[in-house]
Amino acid sequence: MKGIVLAGGSGTRMQPLTLATSKQLLPVYDKPMIYYPLATLMLAGVRDILVISTPASLPDIQRLFGDGSRLGLSLSYRAQAEPRGIADAYILGASHVEGERSALILGDNFFHGSGFRSLLQRGWEILDGCTLFSYPVTDPERYAVCELDEHGNLVAIEEKPARPLSKNAVTGLYFYDSDVTEIARFLQPSERGELEITDINQTYLKEGRAKVIELGRGFTWLDTGTHQSLLEASEYVRMLENRQGVRVACIEEIALRINLIDADACYRLGAEMSNSEYGKYVMSIAGALA
């Protein structure tokens, strides 16, 4: 399986915060935003990941993660010169995917919930084209929206509809089979000049090969691409971490728990940040699981 984190875009909705840094490097409480989608791909079992970002932001992201080997991952990088839509990730990442199944996640998407790893595994198990993940929202007109029949089967997808068919937003996490790069190759830009991921999803739907997993009660999904949602995500993480004493999207802990690295390697990663509470937590986890 291959993975792609699409961390592009100019971040204009987040200005002036993004005038001097990438949106995906803004803090969501105690860690950069991009930690959260990376953690999701790790939980989904993906080890070989392409990070796509702007030419200006890519060096900083690469400096943050390197080649990923310290986390037991293989990370590569590619520049997106200008925003061309989410589906452009499969144009730029065609050689990375190389005919394999893949997961694409947006760099500003935040997921959390008990049993999330099991749901991700379920997403791979039912994959026969594409697997989408939906979440109920109060403002569905802002998102791609999916409609399900009485049996939970996906029957329609609309992109930012004026009159939504449902309140089930399609989140920024997508699982695809090996056909996705070929589908993306023949896409035409939409009226706003972008290659739309919804067009890919609708192609699979027309072929009867699109499924959806609903993230209901007990799960949280946030698009942290606005000042308000960034604050909400930070408050959510702060509350959980302070009350439960665990870290959300701690990539070093995840790497240790799913056996990508051993306790000694995890401890060394924490020791490099030993002046921070985050680093101390990583060291304590490594000690407890040694």
PDB file of C-alpha atoms in Angstrom:
ATOM      1  CA  MET A   1       0.000   0.000   0.000  1.00  0.00           C
ATOM      2  CA  LYS A   2       1.141   3.511  -0.770  1.00  0.00           C
ATOM      3  CA  GLY A   3       0.138   6.788   0.852  1.00  0.00           C
ATOM      4  CA  ILE A   4      -0.053  10.423  -0.162  1.00  0.00           C
ATOM      5  CA  VAL A   5      -0.341  13.455   2.104  1.00  0.00           C
ATOM      6  CA  LEU A   6      -1.513  16.419   0.065  1.00  0.00           C
ATOM      7  CA  ALA A   7      -0.187  19.391   2.005  1.00  0.00           C
ATOM      8  CA  GLY A   8      -0.352  21.984  -0.759  1.00  0.00           C
ATOM      9  CA  GLY A   9      -2.334  25.139  -1.247  1.00  0.00           C
ATOM     10  CA  SER A  10      -1.460  28.722  -0.480  1.00  0.00           C
ATOM     11  CA  GLY A  11      -3.282  28.875   2.859  1.00  0.00           C
ATOM     12  CA  THR A  12      -4.950  32.183   2.056  1.00  0.00           C
ATOM     13  CA  ARG A  13      -7.847  31.467   4.413  1.00  0.00           C
ATOM     14  CA  MET A  14      -5.347  31.340   7.274  1.00  0.00           C
ATOM     15  CA  GLN A  15      -3.541  34.610   6.590  1.00  0.00           C
ATOM     16  CA  PRO A  16      -1.694  36.343   8.180  1.00  0.00           C
ATOM     17  CA  LEU A  17      -0.641  33.126   9.952  1.00  0.00           C
ATOM     18  CA  THR A  18       0.488  31.601   6.666  1.00  0.00           C
ATOM     19  CA  LEU A  19       2.352  34.587   5.268  1.00  0.00           C
ATOM     20  CA  ALA A  20       5.623  33.228   6.647  1.00  0.00           C
ATOM     21  CA  THR A  21       5.013  29.487   7.046  1.00  0.00           C
ATOM     22  CA  SER A  22       3.126  26.552   5.611  1.00  0.00           C
ATOM     23  CA  LYS A  23      -0.417  25.979   6.850  1.00  0.00           C
ATOM     24  CA  GLN A  24       0.475  22.361   7.581  1.00  0.00           C
ATOM     25  CA  LEU A  25       3.219  23.467   9.982  1.00  0.00           C
ATOM     26  CA  LEU A  26       0.891  25.565  12.106  1.00  0.00           C
ATOM     27  CA  PRO A  27       0.440  24.100  15.604  1.00  0.00           C
ATOM     28  CA  VAL A  28      -2.557  22.045  16.556  1.00  0.00           C
ATOM     29  CA  TYR A  29      -1.933  22.371  20.279  1.00  0.00           C
ATOM     30  CA  ASP A  30       1.430  20.646  20.832  1.00  0.00           C
ATOM     31  CA  LYS A  31       2.486  19.448  17.403  1.00  0.00           C
ATOM     32  CA  PRO A  32       2.466  20.572  13.768  1.00  0.00           C
ATOM     33  CA  MET A  33      -0.775  20.074  11.862  1.00  0.00           C
ATOM     34  CA  ILE A  34       0.829  17.613   9.455  1.00  0.00           C
ATOM     35  CA  TYR A  35       1.497  15.141  12.288  1.00  0.00           C
ATOM     36  CA  TYR A  36      -2.207  14.306  12.386  1.00  0.00           C
ATOM     37  CA  PRO A  37      -2.687  13.110   8.782  1.00  0.00           C
ATOM     38  CA  LEU A  38       0.652  11.306   8.928  1.00  0.00           C
ATOM     39  CA  ALA A  39      -0.516   9.514  12.085  1.00  0.00           C
ATOM     40  CA  THR A  40      -3.715   8.480  10.292  1.00  0.00           C
ATOM     41  CA  LEU A  41      -1.790   6.888   7.428  1.00  0.00           C
ATOM     42  CA  MET A  42       0.459   5.081   9.903  1.00  0.00           C
ATOM     43  CA  LEU A  43      -2.590   3.675  11.706  1.00  0.00           C
ATOM     44  CA  ALA A  44      -3.960   2.608   8.315  1.00  0.00           C
ATOM     45  CA  GLY A  45      -0.894   0.439   7.791  1.00  0.00           C
ATOM     46  CA  VAL A  46       0.794   2.647   5.193  1.00  0.00           C
ATOM     47  CA  ARG A  47       4.578   2.834   5.337  1.00  0.00           C
ATOM     48  CA  ASP A  48       5.606   4.316   1.960  1.00  0.00           C
ATOM     49  CA  ILE A  49       4.305   7.884   1.831  1.00  0.00           C
ATOM     50  CA  LEU A  50       4.637  10.760  -0.622  1.00  0.00           C
ATOM     51  CA  VAL A  51       4.244  14.278   0.775  1.00  0.00           C
ATOM     52  CA  ILE A  52       3.102  16.858  -1.777  1.00  0.00           C
ATOM     53  CA  SER A  53       3.393  20.536  -0.935  1.00  0.00           C
ATOM     54  CA  THR A  54       4.323  23.901  -2.400  1.00  0.00           C
ATOM     55  CA  PRO A  55       7.910  24.579  -3.495  1.00  0.00           C
ATOM     56  CA  ALA A  56       8.237  27.100  -0.643  1.00  0.00           C
ATOM     57  CA  SER A  57       6.909  24.777   2.066  1.00  0.00           C
ATOM     58  CA  LEU A  58       8.501  21.510   1.006  1.00  0.00           C
ATOM     59  CA  PRO A  59      12.010  22.163   2.430  1.00  0.00           C
ATOM     60  CA  ASP A  60      10.577  22.862   5.907  1.00  0.00           C
ATOM     61  CA  ILE A  61       8.419  19.729   5.864  1.00  0.00           C
ATOM     62  CA  GLN A  62      11.344  17.672   4.629  1.00  0.00           C
ATOM     63  CA  ARG A  63      13.517  19.094   7.401  1.00  0.00           C
ATOM     64  CA  LEU A  64      10.858  18.042   9.907  1.00  0.00           C
ATOM     65  CA  PHE A  65      10.603  14.386   8.837  1.00  0.00           C
ATOM     66  CA  GLY A  66      13.626  13.637   6.668  1.00  0.00           C
ATOM     67  CA  ASP A  67      13.330  10.360   4.804  1.00  0.00           C
ATOM     68  CA  GLY A  68      11.093   8.913   7.524  1.00  0.00           C
ATOM     69  CA  SER A  69      13.491   6.100   8.374  1.00  0.00           C
ATOM     70  CA  ARG A  70      13.726   7.132  12.025  1.00  0.00           C
ATOM     71  CA  LEU A  71      10.014   6.327  12.298  1.00  0.00           C
ATOM     72  CA  GLY A  72      10.278   3.136  10.274  1.00  0.00           C
ATOM     73  CA  LEU A  73       8.713   4.864   7.273  1.00  0.00           C
ATOM     74  CA  SER A  74       9.797   5.714   3.741  1.00  0.00           C
ATOM     75  CA  LEU A  75       8.959   9.333   2.971  1.00  0.00           C
ATOM     76  CA  SER A  76       9.448  11.076  -0.346  1.00  0.00           C
ATOM     77  CA  TYR A  77       8.502  14.564  -1.485  1.00  0.00           C
ATOM     78  CA  ARG A  78       7.143  16.297  -4.542  1.00  0.00           C
ATOM     79  CA  ALA A  79       6.360  19.934  -5.261  1.00  0.00           C
ATOM     80  CA  GLN A  80       2.982  21.154  -6.520  1.00  0.00           C
ATOM     81  CA  ALA A  81       3.792  24.402  -8.279  1.00  0.00           C
ATOM     82  CA  GLU A  82       0.228  25.721  -8.057  1.00  0.00           C
ATOM     83  CA  PRO A  83      -3.072  24.491  -6.621  1.00  0.00           C
ATOM     84  CA  ARG A  84      -4.711  22.297  -9.254  1.00  0.00           C
ATOM     85  CA  GLY A  85      -7.199  20.393  -7.121  1.00  0.00           C
ATOM     86  CA  ILE A  86      -7.071  17.372  -4.837  1.00  0.00           C
ATOM     87  CA  ALA A  87      -7.108  14.883  -7.712  1.00  0.00           C
ATOM     88  CA  ASP A  88      -3.840  16.391  -8.951  1.00  0.00           C
ATOM     89  CA  ALA A  89      -2.193  14.364  -6.187  1.00  0.00           C
ATOM     90  CA  TYR A  90      -2.642  11.303  -8.409  1.00  0.00           C
ATOM     91  CA  ILE A  91      -1.094  13.066 -11.387  1.00  0.00           C
ATOM     92  CA  LEU A  92       1.942  14.123  -9.398  1.00  0.00           C
ATOM     93  CA  GLY A  93       2.018  10.857  -7.455  1.00  0.00           C
ATOM     94  CA  ALA A  94       1.410   8.410 -10.306  1.00  0.00           C
ATOM     95  CA  SER A  95       4.931   7.002 -10.252  1.00  0.00           C
ATOM     96  CA  HIS A  96       4.840   6.731  -6.459  1.00  0.00           C
ATOM     97  CA  VAL A  97       1.622   4.700  -6.414  1.00  0.00           C
ATOM     98  CA  GLU A  98       2.936   2.402  -9.176  1.00  0.00           C
ATOM     99  CA  GLY A  99      -0.230   0.360  -9.634  1.00  0.00           C
ATOM    100  CA  GLU A 100      -0.752  -0.397  -5.946  1.00  0.00           C
ATOM    101  CA  ARG A 101      -3.630   0.343  -3.589  1.00  0.00           C
ATOM    102  CA  SER A 102      -3.247   3.740  -1.981  1.00  0.00           C
ATOM    103  CA  ALA A 103      -4.567   6.111   0.642  1.00  0.00           C
ATOM    104  CA  LEU A 104      -4.771   9.854   0.092  1.00  0.00           C
ATOM    105  CA  ILE A 105      -5.266  12.243   3.002  1.00  0.00           C
ATOM    106  CA  LEU A 106      -5.428  16.020   3.056  1.00  0.00           C
ATOM    107  CA  GLY A 107      -2.781  17.746   5.139  1.00  0.00           C
ATOM    108  CA  ASP A 108      -5.271  19.708   7.220  1.00  0.00           C
ATOM    109  CA  ASN A 109      -7.564  16.817   8.181  1.00  0.00           C
ATOM    110  CA  PHE A 110      -7.815  15.656  11.786  1.00  0.00           C
ATOM    111  CA  PHE A 111      -9.375  12.316  12.796  1.00  0.00           C
ATOM    112  CA  HIS A 112      -9.744  10.829  16.257  1.00  0.00           C
ATOM    113  CA  GLY A 113     -11.901   8.182  17.889  1.00  0.00           C
ATOM    114  CA  SER A 114     -11.868   4.887  19.730  1.00  0.00           C
ATOM    115  CA  GLY A 115     -11.472   1.985  17.346  1.00  0.00           C
ATOM    116  CA  PHE A 116     -10.341   4.199  14.477  1.00  0.00           C
ATOM    117  CA  ARG A 117      -7.544   1.821  13.520  1.00  0.00           C
ATOM    118  CA  SER A 118     -10.064  -1.016  13.148  1.00  0.00           C
ATOM    119  CA  LEU A 119     -12.247   1.148  10.902  1.00  0.00           C
ATOM    120  CA  LEU A 120      -9.243   1.954   8.739  1.00  0.00           C
ATOM    121  CA  GLN A 121      -8.511  -1.743   8.399  1.00  0.00           C
ATOM    122  CA  ARG A 122     -12.145  -2.280   7.469  1.00  0.00           C
ATOM    123  CA  GLY A 123     -11.712   0.334   4.756  1.00  0.00           C
ATOM    124  CA  TRP A 124      -9.009  -1.786   3.124  1.00  0.00           C
ATOM    125  CA  GLU A 125     -10.996  -5.002   3.534  1.00  0.00           C
ATOM    126  CA  ILE A 126     -14.030  -3.692   1.638  1.00  0.00           C
ATOM    127  CA  LEU A 127     -11.999  -1.862  -0.996  1.00  0.00           C
ATOM    128  CA  ASP A 128     -13.209  -2.691  -4.493  1.00  0.00           C
ATOM    129  CA  GLY A 129     -12.510   0.576  -6.254  1.00  0.00           C
ATOM    130  CA  CYS A 130     -12.670   3.266  -3.612  1.00  0.00           C
ATOM    131  CA  THR A 131     -13.546   3.519   0.061  1.00  0.00           C
ATOM    132  CA  LEU A 132     -14.673   6.890   1.390  1.00  0.00           C
ATOM    133  CA  PHE A 133     -15.217   8.014   4.966  1.00  0.00           C
ATOM    134  CA  SER A 134     -18.200  10.214   5.819  1.00  0.00           C
ATOM    135  CA  TYR A 135     -18.987  12.348   8.844  1.00  0.00           C
ATOM    136  CA  PRO A 136     -22.227  14.176   9.777  1.00  0.00           C
ATOM    137  CA  VAL A 137     -21.921  17.978   9.758  1.00  0.00           C
ATOM    138  CA  THR A 138     -24.260  20.908  10.334  1.00  0.00           C
ATOM    139  CA  ASP A 139     -23.058  22.779   7.236  1.00  0.00           C
ATOM    140  CA  PRO A 140     -22.961  20.137   4.468  1.00  0.00           C
ATOM    141  CA  GLU A 141     -23.088  22.772   1.709  1.00  0.00           C
ATOM    142  CA  ARG A 142     -19.389  23.425   2.394  1.00  0.00           C
ATOM    143  CA  TYR A 143     -18.347  19.877   1.497  1.00  0.00           C
ATOM    144  CA  ALA A 144     -18.781  17.033  -0.921  1.00  0.00           C
ATOM    145  CA  VAL A 145     -21.845  15.225   0.383  1.00  0.00           C
ATOM    146  CA  CYS A 146     -22.806  11.582   0.010  1.00  0.00           C
ATOM    147  CA  GLU A 147     -26.254  10.006   0.041  1.00  0.00           C
ATOM    148  CA  LEU A 148     -26.838   6.468   1.285  1.00  0.00           C
ATOM    149  CA  ASP A 149     -29.800   4.182   0.781  1.00  0.00           C
ATOM    150  CA  GLU A 150     -31.632   2.374   3.574  1.00  0.00           C
ATOM    151  CA  HIS A 151     -29.022  -0.406   3.474  1.00  0.00           C
ATOM    152  CA  GLY A 152     -26.078   1.986   3.850  1.00  0.00           C
ATOM    153  CA  ASN A 153     -25.021   1.729   0.225  1.00  0.00           C
ATOM    154  CA  LEU A 154     -23.570   4.793  -1.455  1.00  0.00           C
ATOM    155  CA  VAL A 155     -25.956   6.064  -4.145  1.00  0.00           C
ATOM    156  CA  ALA A 156     -24.888   9.681  -4.853  1.00  0.00           C
ATOM    157  CA  ILE A 157     -22.101  12.202  -4.299  1.00  0.00           C
ATOM    158  CA  GLU A 158     -22.452  15.973  -4.757  1.00  0.00           C
ATOM    159  CA  GLU A 159     -19.749  18.625  -4.543  1.00  0.00           C
ATOM    160  CA  LYS A 160     -20.731  21.555  -2.301  1.00  0.00           C
ATOM    161  CA  PRO A 161     -24.440  21.384  -3.175  1.00  0.00           C
ATOM    162  CA  ALA A 162     -26.755  24.349  -2.623  1.00  0.00           C
ATOM    163  CA  ARG A 163     -29.396  21.877  -1.438  1.00  0.00           C
ATOM    164  CA  PRO A 164     -27.538  18.945   0.140  1.00  0.00           C
ATOM    165  CA  LEU A 165     -28.952  15.455  -0.189  1.00  0.00           C
ATOM    166  CA  SER A 166     -27.803  14.651   3.329  1.00  0.00           C
ATOM    167  CA  LYS A 167     -25.609  15.915   6.151  1.00  0.00           C
ATOM    168  CA  ASN A 168     -22.940  13.288   5.490  1.00  0.00           C
ATOM    169  CA  ALA A 169     -19.784  15.083   4.392  1.00  0.00           C
ATOM    170  CA  VAL A 170     -17.088  13.159   2.533  1.00  0.00           C
ATOM    171  CA  THR A 171     -13.944  13.607   4.600  1.00  0.00           C
ATOM    172  CA  GLY A 172     -10.453  14.213   3.253  1.00  0.00           C
ATOM    173  CA  LEU A 173      -9.394  10.569   3.534  1.00  0.00           C
ATOM    174  CA  TYR A 174      -9.691   8.303   0.496  1.00  0.00           C
ATOM    175  CA  PHE A 175      -8.698   4.682  -0.196  1.00  0.00           C
ATOM    176  CA  TYR A 176      -8.283   3.655  -3.856  1.00  0.00           C
ATOM    177  CA  ASP A 177      -7.385   0.626  -5.909  1.00  0.00           C
ATOM    178  CA  SER A 178      -4.712   0.697  -8.597  1.00  0.00           C
ATOM    179  CA  ASP A 179      -7.047   2.188 -11.220  1.00  0.00           C
ATOM    180  CA  VAL A 180      -7.050   5.638  -9.647  1.00  0.00           C
ATOM    181  CA  THR A 181      -4.050   7.053 -11.504  1.00  0.00           C
ATOM    182  CA  GLU A 182      -5.559   6.103 -14.848  1.00  0.00           C
ATOM    183  CA  ILE A 183      -8.873   7.706 -13.886  1.00  0.00           C
ATOM    184  CA  ALA A 184      -7.079  10.858 -12.744  1.00  0.00           C
ATOM    185  CA  ARG A 185      -5.104  11.039 -15.990  1.00  0.00           C
ATOM    186  CA  PHE A 186      -8.257  11.626 -18.029  1.00  0.00           C
ATOM    187  CA  LEU A 187      -9.932  14.154 -15.739  1.00  0.00           C
ATOM    188  CA  GLN A 188     -10.866  17.561 -17.101  1.00  0.00           C
ATOM    189  CA  PRO A 189     -10.653  20.681 -14.911  1.00  0.00           C
ATOM    190  CA  SER A 190     -13.900  21.813 -13.333  1.00  0.00           C
ATOM    191  CA  GLU A 191     -15.413  25.272 -13.719  1.00  0.00           C
ATOM    192  CA  ARG A 192     -13.085  26.531 -10.998  1.00  0.00           C
ATOM    193  CA  GLY A 193     -10.100  25.210 -12.956  1.00  0.00           C
ATOM    194  CA  GLU A 194      -9.260  22.304 -10.655  1.00  0.00           C
ATOM    195  CA  LEU A 195      -9.075  18.520 -10.950  1.00  0.00           C
ATOM    196  CA  GLU A 196     -11.815  17.439  -8.573  1.00  0.00           C
ATOM    197  CA  ILE A 197     -11.494  14.400  -6.324  1.00  0.00           C
ATOM    198  CA  THR A 198     -15.285  14.142  -6.470  1.00  0.00           C
ATOM    199  CA  ASP A 199     -15.007  13.375 -10.183  1.00  0.00           C
ATOM    200  CA  ILE A 200     -12.782  10.403  -9.363  1.00  0.00           C
ATOM    201  CA  ASN A 201     -15.199   9.235  -6.693  1.00  0.00           C
ATOM    202  CA  GLN A 202     -18.175   9.591  -9.021  1.00  0.00           C
ATOM    203  CA  THR A 203     -16.383   7.518 -11.660  1.00  0.00           C
ATOM    204  CA  TYR A 204     -16.043   4.672  -9.182  1.00  0.00           C
ATOM    205  CA  LEU A 205     -19.659   5.182  -8.080  1.00  0.00           C
ATOM    206  CA  LYS A 206     -20.944   4.889 -11.649  1.00  0.00           C
ATOM    207  CA  GLU A 207     -19.038   1.614 -11.941  1.00  0.00           C
ATOM    208  CA  GLY A 208     -20.613   0.344  -8.725  1.00  0.00           C
ATOM    209  CA  ARG A 209     -17.216   0.255  -7.008  1.00  0.00           C
ATOM    210  CA  ALA A 210     -17.526   2.974  -4.366  1.00  0.00           C
ATOM    211  CA  LYS A 211     -18.231   2.282  -0.704  1.00  0.00           C
ATOM    212  CA  VAL A 212     -18.437   4.510   2.338  1.00  0.00           C
ATOM    213  CA  ILE A 213     -17.693   4.012   6.022  1.00  0.00           C
ATOM    214  CA  GLU A 214     -19.639   6.296   8.314  1.00  0.00           C
ATOM    215  CA  LEU A 215     -17.789   7.919  11.201  1.00  0.00           C
ATOM    216  CA  GLY A 216     -20.566   8.483  13.696  1.00  0.00           C
ATOM    217  CA  ARG A 217     -20.764   9.065  17.418  1.00  0.00           C
ATOM    218  CA  GLY A 218     -17.493   8.632  19.225  1.00  0.00           C
ATOM    219  CA  PHE A 219     -15.460  10.040  16.351  1.00  0.00           C
ATOM    220  CA  THR A 220     -14.176  13.504  15.609  1.00  0.00           C
ATOM    221  CA  TRP A 221     -13.265  14.860  12.200  1.00  0.00           C
ATOM    222  CA  LEU A 222     -12.106  18.419  11.682  1.00  0.00           C
ATOM    223  CA  ASP A 223     -10.853  20.289   8.637  1.00  0.00           C
ATOM    224  CA  THR A 224      -8.323  22.561  10.335  1.00  0.00           C
ATOM    225  CA  GLY A 225      -8.129  24.960   7.399  1.00  0.00           C
ATOM    226  CA  THR A 226      -9.730  27.961   9.127  1.00  0.00           C
ATOM    227  CA  HIS A 227      -8.787  29.960  12.206  1.00  0.00           C
ATOM    228  CA  GLN A 228     -11.888  28.704  14.024  1.00  0.00           C
ATOM    229  CA  SER A 229     -11.389  25.030  13.199  1.00  0.00           C
ATOM    230  CA  LEU A 230      -7.692  25.261  14.054  1.00  0.00           C
ATOM    231  CA  LEU A 231      -8.610  26.605  17.487  1.00  0.00           C
ATOM    232  CA  GLU A 232     -11.302  23.932  17.936  1.00  0.00           C
ATOM    233  CA  ALA A 233      -8.866  21.162  17.085  1.00  0.00           C
ATOM    234  CA  SER A 234      -6.245  22.568  19.454  1.00  0.00           C
ATOM    235  CA  GLU A 235      -8.773  22.788  22.286  1.00  0.00           C
ATOM    236  CA  TYR A 236      -9.946  19.244  21.597  1.00  0.00           C
ATOM    237  CA  VAL A 237      -6.399  17.866  21.704  1.00  0.00           C
ATOM    238  CA  ARG A 238      -5.528  19.899  24.810  1.00  0.00           C
ATOM    239  CA  MET A 239      -8.567  18.607  26.694  1.00  0.00           C
ATOM    240  CA  LEU A 240      -7.946  14.967  25.784  1.00  0.00           C
ATOM    241  CA  GLU A 241      -4.249  15.046  26.527  1.00  0.00           C
ATOM    242  CA  ASN A 242      -4.581  16.853  29.838  1.00  0.00           C
ATOM    243  CA  ARG A 243      -7.445  14.692  31.084  1.00  0.00           C
ATOM    244  CA  GLN A 244      -6.258  11.298  29.877  1.00  0.00           C
ATOM    245  CA  GLY A 245      -2.504  11.745  30.043  1.00  0.00           C
ATOM    246  CA  VAL A 246      -1.998  10.421  26.505  1.00  0.00           C
ATOM    247  CA  ARG A 247      -0.871  12.206  23.371  1.00  0.00           C
ATOM    248  CA  VAL A 248      -3.054  12.377  20.279  1.00  0.00           C
ATOM    249  CA  ALA A 249      -1.220  11.638  16.991  1.00  0.00           C
ATOM    250  CA  CYS A 250       2.124  11.050  18.699  1.00  0.00           C
ATOM    251  CA  ILE A 251       3.878   9.566  15.680  1.00  0.00           C
ATOM    252  CA  GLU A 252       6.804   8.221  17.712  1.00  0.00           C
ATOM    253  CA  GLU A 253       4.456   6.305  20.023  1.00  0.00           C
ATOM    254  CA  ILE A 254       2.463   4.985  17.073  1.00  0.00           C
ATOM    255  CA  ALA A 255       5.664   3.812  15.375  1.00  0.00           C
ATOM    256  CA  LEU A 256       6.654   1.986  18.567  1.00  0.00           C
ATOM    257  CA  ARG A 257       3.264   0.395  19.216  1.00  0.00           C
ATOM    258  CA  ILE A 258       2.917  -0.958  15.674  1.00  0.00           C
ATOM    259  CA  ASN A 259       6.503  -2.249  15.723  1.00  0.00           C
ATOM    260  CA  LEU A 260       8.057   0.090  13.191  1.00  0.00           C
ATOM    261  CA  ILE A 261      10.755   1.039  15.692  1.00  0.00           C
ATOM    262  CA  ASP A 262      11.953  -0.418  18.985  1.00  0.00           C
ATOM    263  CA  ALA A 263      11.868   1.181  22.428  1.00  0.00           C
ATOM    264  CA  ASP A 264      15.499   2.330  22.268  1.00  0.00           C
ATOM    265  CA  ALA A 265      14.904   4.187  18.990  1.00  0.00           C
ATOM    266  CA  CYS A 266      11.721   5.717  20.375  1.00  0.00           C
ATOM    267  CA  TYR A 267      13.550   6.870  23.507  1.00  0.00           C
ATOM    268  CA  ARG A 268      16.262   8.523  21.429  1.00  0.00           C
ATOM    269  CA  LEU A 269      13.624  10.425  19.432  1.00  0.00           C
ATOM    270  CA  GLY A 270      12.090  11.666  22.655  1.00  0.00           C
ATOM    271  CA  ALA A 271      15.468  12.584  24.118  1.00  0.00           C
ATOM    272  CA  GLU A 272      16.076  14.953  21.217  1.00  0.00           C
ATOM    273  CA  MET A 273      13.058  16.928  22.474  1.00  0.00           C
ATOM    274  CA  SER A 274      13.643  16.341  26.180  1.00  0.00           C
ATOM    275  CA  ASN A 275      13.086  19.979  27.138  1.00  0.00           C
ATOM    276  CA  SER A 276       9.481  19.767  25.950  1.00  0.00           C
ATOM    277  CA  GLU A 277       6.569  17.955  27.562  1.00  0.00           C
ATOM    278  CA  TYR A 278       6.068  16.133  24.262  1.00  0.00           C
ATOM    279  CA  GLY A 279       9.622  14.796  24.307  1.00  0.00           C
ATOM    280  CA  LYS A 280       9.311  13.723  27.934  1.00  0.00           C
ATOM    281  CA  TYR A 281       6.119  11.851  27.065  1.00  0.00           C
ATOM    282  CA  VAL A 282       7.829   9.987  24.200  1.00  0.00           C
ATOM    283  CA  MET A 283      10.663   9.004  26.535  1.00  0.00           C
ATOM    284  CA  SER A 284       8.227   7.781  29.192  1.00  0.00           C
ATOM    285  CA  ILE A 285       6.296   5.686  26.680  1.00  0.00           C
ATOM    286  CA  ALA A 286       9.529   4.161  25.413  1.00  0.00           C
ATOM    287  CA  GLY A 287      10.539   3.318  28.993  1.00  0.00           C
ATOM    288  CA  ALA A 288       7.164   1.796  29.794  1.00  0.00           C
ATOM    289  CA  LEU A 289       7.148  -0.397  26.684  1.00  0.00           C
ATOM    290  CA  ALA A 290      10.820  -1.368  26.758  1.00  0.00           C
TER     291      ALA A 290
END
